[in-house]
Structure formats: C-alpha cells, structure tokens
mmCIF file with all atom_site columns, C-alpha atoms in Angstrom:
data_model
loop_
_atom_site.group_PDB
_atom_site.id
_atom_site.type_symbol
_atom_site.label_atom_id
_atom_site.label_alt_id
_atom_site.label_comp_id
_atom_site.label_asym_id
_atom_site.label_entity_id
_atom_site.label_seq_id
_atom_site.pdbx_PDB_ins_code
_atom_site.Cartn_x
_atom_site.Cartn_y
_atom_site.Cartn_z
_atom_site.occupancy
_atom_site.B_iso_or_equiv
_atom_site.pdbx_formal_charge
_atom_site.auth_seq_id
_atom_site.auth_comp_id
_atom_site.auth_asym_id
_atom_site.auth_atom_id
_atom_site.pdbx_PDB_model_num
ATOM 1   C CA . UNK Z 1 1   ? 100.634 76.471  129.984 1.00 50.00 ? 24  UNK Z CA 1
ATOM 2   C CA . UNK Z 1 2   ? 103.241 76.509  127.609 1.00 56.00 ? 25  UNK Z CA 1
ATOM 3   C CA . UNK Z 1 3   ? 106.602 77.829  128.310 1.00 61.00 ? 26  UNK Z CA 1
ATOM 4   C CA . UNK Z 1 4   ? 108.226 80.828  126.503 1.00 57.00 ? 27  UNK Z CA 1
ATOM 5   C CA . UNK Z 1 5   ? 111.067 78.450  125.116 1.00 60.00 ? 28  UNK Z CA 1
ATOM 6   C CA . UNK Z 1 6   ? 108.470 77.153  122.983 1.00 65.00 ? 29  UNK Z CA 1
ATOM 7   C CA . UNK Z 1 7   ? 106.613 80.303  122.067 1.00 66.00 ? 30  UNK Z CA 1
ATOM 8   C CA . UNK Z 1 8   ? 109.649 82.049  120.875 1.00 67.00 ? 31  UNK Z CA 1
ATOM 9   C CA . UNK Z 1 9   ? 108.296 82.427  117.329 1.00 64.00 ? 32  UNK Z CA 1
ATOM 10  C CA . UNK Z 1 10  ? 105.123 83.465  117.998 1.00 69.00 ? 33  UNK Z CA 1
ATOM 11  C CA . UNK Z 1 11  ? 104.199 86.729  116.919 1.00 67.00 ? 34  UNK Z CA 1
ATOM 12  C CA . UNK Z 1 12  ? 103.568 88.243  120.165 1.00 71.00 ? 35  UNK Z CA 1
ATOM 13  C CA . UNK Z 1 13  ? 106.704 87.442  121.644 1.00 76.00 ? 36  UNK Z CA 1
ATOM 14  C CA . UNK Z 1 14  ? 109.146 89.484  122.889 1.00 80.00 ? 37  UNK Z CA 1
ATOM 15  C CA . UNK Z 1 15  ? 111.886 87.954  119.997 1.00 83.00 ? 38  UNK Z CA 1
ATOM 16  C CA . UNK Z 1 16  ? 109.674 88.830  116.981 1.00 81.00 ? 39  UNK Z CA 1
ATOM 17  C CA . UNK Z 1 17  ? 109.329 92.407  118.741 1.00 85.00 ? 40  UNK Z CA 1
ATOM 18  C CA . UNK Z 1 18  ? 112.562 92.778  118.658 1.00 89.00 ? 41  UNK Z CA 1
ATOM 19  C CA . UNK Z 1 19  ? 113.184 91.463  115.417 1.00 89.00 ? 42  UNK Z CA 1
ATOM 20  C CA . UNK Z 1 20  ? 110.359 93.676  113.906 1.00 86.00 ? 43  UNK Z CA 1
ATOM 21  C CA . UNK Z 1 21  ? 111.748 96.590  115.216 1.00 89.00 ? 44  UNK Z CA 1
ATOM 22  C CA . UNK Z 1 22  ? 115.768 95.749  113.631 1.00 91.00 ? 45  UNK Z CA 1
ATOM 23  C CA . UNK Z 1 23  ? 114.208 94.759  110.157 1.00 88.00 ? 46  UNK Z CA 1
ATOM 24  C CA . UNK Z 1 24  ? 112.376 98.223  110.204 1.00 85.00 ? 47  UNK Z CA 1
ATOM 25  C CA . UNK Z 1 25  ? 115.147 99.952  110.770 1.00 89.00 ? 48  UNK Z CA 1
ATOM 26  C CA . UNK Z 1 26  ? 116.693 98.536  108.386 1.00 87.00 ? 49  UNK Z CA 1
ATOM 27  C CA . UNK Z 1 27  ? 114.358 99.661  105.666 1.00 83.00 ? 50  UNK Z CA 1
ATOM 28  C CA . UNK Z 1 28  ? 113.008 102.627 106.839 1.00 83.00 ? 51  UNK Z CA 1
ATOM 29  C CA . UNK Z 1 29  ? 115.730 104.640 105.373 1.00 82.00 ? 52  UNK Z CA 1
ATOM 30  C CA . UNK Z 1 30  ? 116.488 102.555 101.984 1.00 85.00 ? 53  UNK Z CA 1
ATOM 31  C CA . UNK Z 1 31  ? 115.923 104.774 98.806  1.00 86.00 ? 54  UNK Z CA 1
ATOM 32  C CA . UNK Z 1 32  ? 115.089 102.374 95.960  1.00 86.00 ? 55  UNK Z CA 1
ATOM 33  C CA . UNK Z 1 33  ? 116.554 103.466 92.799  1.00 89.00 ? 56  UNK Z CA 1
ATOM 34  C CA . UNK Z 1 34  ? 114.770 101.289 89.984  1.00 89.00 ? 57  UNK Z CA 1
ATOM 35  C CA . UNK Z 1 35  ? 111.499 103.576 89.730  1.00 90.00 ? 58  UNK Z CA 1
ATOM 36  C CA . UNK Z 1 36  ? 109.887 99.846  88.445  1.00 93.00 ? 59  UNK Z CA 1
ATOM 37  C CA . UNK Z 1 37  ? 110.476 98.423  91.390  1.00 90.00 ? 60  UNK Z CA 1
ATOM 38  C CA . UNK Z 1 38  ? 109.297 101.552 93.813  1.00 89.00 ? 61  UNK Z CA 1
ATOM 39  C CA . UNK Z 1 39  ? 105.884 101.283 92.263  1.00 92.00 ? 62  UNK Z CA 1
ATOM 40  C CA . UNK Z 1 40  ? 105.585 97.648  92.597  1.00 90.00 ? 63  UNK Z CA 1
ATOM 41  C CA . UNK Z 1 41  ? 106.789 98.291  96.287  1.00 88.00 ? 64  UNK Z CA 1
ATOM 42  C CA . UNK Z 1 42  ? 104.814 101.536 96.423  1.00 88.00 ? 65  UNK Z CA 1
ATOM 43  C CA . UNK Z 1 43  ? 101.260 99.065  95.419  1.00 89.00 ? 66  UNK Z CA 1
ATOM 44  C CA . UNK Z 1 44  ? 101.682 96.056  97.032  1.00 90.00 ? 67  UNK Z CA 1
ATOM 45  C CA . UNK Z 1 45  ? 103.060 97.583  100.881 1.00 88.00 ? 68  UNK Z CA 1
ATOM 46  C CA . UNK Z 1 46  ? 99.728  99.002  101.328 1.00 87.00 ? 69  UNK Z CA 1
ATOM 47  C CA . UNK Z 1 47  ? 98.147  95.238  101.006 1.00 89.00 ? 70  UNK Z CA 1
ATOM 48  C CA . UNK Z 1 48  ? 100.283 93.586  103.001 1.00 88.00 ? 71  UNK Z CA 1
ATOM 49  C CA . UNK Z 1 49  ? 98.347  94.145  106.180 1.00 87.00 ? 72  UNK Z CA 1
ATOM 50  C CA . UNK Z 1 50  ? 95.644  92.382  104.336 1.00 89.00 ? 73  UNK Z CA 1
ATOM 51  C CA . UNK Z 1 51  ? 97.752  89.508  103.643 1.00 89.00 ? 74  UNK Z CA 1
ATOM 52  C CA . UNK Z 1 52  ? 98.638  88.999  107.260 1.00 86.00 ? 75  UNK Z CA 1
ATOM 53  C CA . UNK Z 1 53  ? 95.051  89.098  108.317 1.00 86.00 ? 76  UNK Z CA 1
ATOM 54  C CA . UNK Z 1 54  ? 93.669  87.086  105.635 1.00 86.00 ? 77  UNK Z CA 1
ATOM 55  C CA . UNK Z 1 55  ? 96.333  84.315  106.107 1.00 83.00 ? 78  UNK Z CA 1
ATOM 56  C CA . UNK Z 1 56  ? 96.229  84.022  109.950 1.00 79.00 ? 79  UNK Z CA 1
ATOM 57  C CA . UNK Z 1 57  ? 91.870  84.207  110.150 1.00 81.00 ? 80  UNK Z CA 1
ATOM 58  C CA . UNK Z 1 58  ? 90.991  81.842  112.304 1.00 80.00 ? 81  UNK Z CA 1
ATOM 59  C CA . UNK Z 1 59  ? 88.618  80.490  110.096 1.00 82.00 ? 82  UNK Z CA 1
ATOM 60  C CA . UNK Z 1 60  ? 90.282  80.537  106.948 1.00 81.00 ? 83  UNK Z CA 1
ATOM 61  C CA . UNK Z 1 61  ? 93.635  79.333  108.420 1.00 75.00 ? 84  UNK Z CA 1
ATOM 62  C CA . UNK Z 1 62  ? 92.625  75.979  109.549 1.00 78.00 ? 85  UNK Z CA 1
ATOM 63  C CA . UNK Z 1 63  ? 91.214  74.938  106.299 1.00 81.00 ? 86  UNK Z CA 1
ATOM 64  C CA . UNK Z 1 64  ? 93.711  76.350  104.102 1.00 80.00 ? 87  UNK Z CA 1
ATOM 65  C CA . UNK Z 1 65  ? 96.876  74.333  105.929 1.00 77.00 ? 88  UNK Z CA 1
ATOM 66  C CA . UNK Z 1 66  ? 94.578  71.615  105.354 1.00 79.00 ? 89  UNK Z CA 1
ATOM 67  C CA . UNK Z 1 67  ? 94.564  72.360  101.713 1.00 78.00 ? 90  UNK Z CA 1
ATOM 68  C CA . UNK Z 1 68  ? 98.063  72.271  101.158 1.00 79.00 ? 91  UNK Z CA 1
ATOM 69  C CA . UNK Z 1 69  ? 99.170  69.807  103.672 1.00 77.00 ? 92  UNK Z CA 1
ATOM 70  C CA . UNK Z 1 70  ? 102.653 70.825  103.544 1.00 73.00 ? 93  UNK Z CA 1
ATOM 71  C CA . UNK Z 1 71  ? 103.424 67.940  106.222 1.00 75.00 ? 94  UNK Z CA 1
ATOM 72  C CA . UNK Z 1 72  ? 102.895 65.504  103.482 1.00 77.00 ? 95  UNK Z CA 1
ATOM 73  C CA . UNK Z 1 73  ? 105.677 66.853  101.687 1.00 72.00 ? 96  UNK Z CA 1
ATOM 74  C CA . UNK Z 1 74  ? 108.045 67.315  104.373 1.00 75.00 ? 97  UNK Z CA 1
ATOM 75  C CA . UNK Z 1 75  ? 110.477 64.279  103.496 1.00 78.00 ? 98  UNK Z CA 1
ATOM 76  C CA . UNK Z 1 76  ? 110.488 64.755  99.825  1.00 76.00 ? 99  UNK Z CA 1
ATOM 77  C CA . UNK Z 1 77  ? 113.788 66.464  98.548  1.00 82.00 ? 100 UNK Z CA 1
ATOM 78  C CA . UNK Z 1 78  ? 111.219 68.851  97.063  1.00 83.00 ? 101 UNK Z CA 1
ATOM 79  C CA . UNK Z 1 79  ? 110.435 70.195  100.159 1.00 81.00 ? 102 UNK Z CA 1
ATOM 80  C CA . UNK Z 1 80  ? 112.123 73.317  100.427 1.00 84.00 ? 103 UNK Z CA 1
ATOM 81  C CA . UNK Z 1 81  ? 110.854 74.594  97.039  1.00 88.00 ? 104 UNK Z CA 1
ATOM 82  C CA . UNK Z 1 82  ? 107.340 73.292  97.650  1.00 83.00 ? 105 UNK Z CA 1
ATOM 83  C CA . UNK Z 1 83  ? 107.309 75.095  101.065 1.00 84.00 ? 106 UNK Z CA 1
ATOM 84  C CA . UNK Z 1 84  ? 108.210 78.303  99.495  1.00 89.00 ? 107 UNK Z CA 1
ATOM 85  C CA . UNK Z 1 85  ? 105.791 78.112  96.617  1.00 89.00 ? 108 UNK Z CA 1
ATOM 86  C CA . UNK Z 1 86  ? 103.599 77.424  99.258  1.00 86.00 ? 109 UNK Z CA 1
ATOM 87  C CA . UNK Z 1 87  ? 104.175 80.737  100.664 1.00 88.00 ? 110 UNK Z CA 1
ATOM 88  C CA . UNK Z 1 88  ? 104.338 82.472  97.473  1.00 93.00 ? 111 UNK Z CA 1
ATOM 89  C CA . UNK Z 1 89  ? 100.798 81.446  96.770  1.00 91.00 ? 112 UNK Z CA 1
ATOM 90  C CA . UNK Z 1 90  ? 99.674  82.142  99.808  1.00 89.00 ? 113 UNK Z CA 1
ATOM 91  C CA . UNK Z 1 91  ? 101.074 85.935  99.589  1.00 92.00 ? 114 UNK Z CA 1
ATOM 92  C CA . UNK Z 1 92  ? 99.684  86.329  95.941  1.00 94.00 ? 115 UNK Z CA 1
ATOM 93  C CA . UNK Z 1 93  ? 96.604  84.988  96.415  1.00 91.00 ? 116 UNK Z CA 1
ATOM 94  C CA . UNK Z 1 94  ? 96.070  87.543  99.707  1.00 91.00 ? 117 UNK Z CA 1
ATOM 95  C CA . UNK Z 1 95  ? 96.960  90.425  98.138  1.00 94.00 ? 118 UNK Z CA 1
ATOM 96  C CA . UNK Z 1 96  ? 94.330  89.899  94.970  1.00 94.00 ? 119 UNK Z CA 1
ATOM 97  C CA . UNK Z 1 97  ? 91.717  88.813  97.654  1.00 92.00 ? 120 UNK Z CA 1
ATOM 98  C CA . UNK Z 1 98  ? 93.057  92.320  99.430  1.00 92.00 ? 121 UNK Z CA 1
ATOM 99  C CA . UNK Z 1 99  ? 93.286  94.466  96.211  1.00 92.00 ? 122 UNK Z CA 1
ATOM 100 C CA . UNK Z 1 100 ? 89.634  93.366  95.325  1.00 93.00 ? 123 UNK Z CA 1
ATOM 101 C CA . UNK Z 1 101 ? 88.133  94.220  98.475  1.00 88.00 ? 124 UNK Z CA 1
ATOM 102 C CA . UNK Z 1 102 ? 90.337  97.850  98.142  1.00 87.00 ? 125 UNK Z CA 1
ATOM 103 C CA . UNK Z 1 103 ? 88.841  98.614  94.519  1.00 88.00 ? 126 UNK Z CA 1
ATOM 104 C CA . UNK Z 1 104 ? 85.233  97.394  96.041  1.00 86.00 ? 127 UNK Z CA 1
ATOM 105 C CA . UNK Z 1 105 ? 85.687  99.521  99.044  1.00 79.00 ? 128 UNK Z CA 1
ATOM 106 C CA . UNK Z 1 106 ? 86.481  102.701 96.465  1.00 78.00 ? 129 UNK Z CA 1
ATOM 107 C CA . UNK Z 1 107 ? 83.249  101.339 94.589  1.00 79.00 ? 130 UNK Z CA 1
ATOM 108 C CA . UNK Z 1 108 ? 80.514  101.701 97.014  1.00 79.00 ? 131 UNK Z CA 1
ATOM 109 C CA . UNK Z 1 109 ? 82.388  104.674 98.614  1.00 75.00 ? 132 UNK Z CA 1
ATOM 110 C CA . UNK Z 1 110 ? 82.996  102.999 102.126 1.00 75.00 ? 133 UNK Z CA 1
ATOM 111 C CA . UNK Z 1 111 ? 86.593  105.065 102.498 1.00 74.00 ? 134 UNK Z CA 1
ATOM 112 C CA . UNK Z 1 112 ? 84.195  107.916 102.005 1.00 79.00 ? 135 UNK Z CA 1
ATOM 113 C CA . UNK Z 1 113 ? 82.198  106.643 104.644 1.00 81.00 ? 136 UNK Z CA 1
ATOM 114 C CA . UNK Z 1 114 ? 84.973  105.588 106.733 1.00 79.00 ? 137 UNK Z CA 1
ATOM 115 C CA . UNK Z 1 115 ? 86.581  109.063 106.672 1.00 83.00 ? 138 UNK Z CA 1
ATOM 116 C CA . UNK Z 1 116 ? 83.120  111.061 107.508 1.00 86.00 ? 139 UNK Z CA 1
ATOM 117 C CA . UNK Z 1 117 ? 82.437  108.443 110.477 1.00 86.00 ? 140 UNK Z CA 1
ATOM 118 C CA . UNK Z 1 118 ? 86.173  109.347 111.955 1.00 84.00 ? 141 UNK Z CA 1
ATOM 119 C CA . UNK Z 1 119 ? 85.644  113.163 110.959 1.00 86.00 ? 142 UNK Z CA 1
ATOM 120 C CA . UNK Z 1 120 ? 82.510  112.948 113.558 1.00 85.00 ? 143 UNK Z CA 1
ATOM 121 C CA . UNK Z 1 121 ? 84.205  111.185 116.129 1.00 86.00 ? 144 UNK Z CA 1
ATOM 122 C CA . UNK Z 1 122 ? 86.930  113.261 116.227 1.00 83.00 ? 145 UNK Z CA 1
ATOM 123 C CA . UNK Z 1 123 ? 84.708  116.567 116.030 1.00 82.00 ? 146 UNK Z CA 1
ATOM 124 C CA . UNK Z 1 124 ? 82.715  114.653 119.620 1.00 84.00 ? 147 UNK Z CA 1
ATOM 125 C CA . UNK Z 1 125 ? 86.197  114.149 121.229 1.00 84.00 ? 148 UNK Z CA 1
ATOM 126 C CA . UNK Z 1 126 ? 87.288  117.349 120.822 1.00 76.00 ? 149 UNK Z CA 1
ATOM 127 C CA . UNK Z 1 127 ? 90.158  116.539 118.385 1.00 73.00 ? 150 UNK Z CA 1
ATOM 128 C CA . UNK Z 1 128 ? 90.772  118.492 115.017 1.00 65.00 ? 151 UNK Z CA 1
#
C-alpha cells in the first residue's frame, strides 16, 4: 500500500479536490470579452470531458505513453518543449477523436435516443 505522500497528485486525492474546486472558482465568474475566443471556448469545453476519458483509458493509455516515450527525452535540453507538445497533441488529437464521435452520435440520432431512454426512466421514478 502506498502512502498518501506519494499519491498526492493523483486525481482522487484530497489535494487535486481542493485544487479543482479553487481553479473553478476562479473561472466560474470570468466574462470573456473577445467574442472569437468565447466560441472557441464555448466548442471545445463541451469536449473536454472526452479528452480526459480518452487520454486516461486504460487501454489506450498504456500504449500511447509507449508511443511517445517521453522518458527518452527527459535529459535533452528539449525536454520541456517536447513534453508540452506532447500534451498539446495529446489534447488535440482527443478532442477530434471526441468531436467525431459527437457529430456521429447527432448522425444516427443516439442523443435522441439517449434523451427518450432518460425521459422513461424518469417518468418510472416518479420524477418530471
């Protein structure tokens, strides 16, 4: 068992909790000016869920840190811009794989589906 000194950036501890919570607040209340920038905001937030779950699979992770073997690159003087290309990628490459799999879910009607299915459930429970 691992102690909680070494688990502190885990994403179910009680730090990145905490520090979840003060970065929300943070932006909860920010009223972006540049109406370019609000879309871009306004079209990717929506995907970023996707990017979180894609990313941290557990069968996709694995074999994608194997792909870019960042260790490799960890004492070149590069390493810092590698590492957050590296991330950049990663995010971009999620939210396509996410934004396909939104405009095929509109395509075959699943939301449709989706909302009918909760509609039921929530007409069985008693809940309007």
């Amino acid at each position: 068992m691992q102690s909680i000194v070494h688990n502190w950036y885990r994403y179910d501890s009680a730090l990145v909790l905490i520090m979840s919570l003060i970065l929300t607040a943070v932006f909860i209340n920010i009223d972006v000016k540049n109406t370019v920038v609000s879309k871009v905001i306004t079209k990717i937030a929506p995907l970023t869920l996707g990017v979180y779950l894609i990313h941290h699979h557990a069968d996709l992770g694995p074999w994608m840190w194997g792909v870019i073997a960042l260790p490799e690159y960890l004492s070149a003087w590069l390493s810092p811009i590698i590492q957050i290309l590296a991330v950049l990628g990663i995010f971009v490459a999620c939210i396509v794989i996410d934004a396909i799999r939104n405009q095929l879910f509109k395509f075959i009607k699943l939301t449709r589906l989706f909302n009918w299915i909760d509609s039921k459930s929530k007409e069985l429970i008693g809940i309007k």
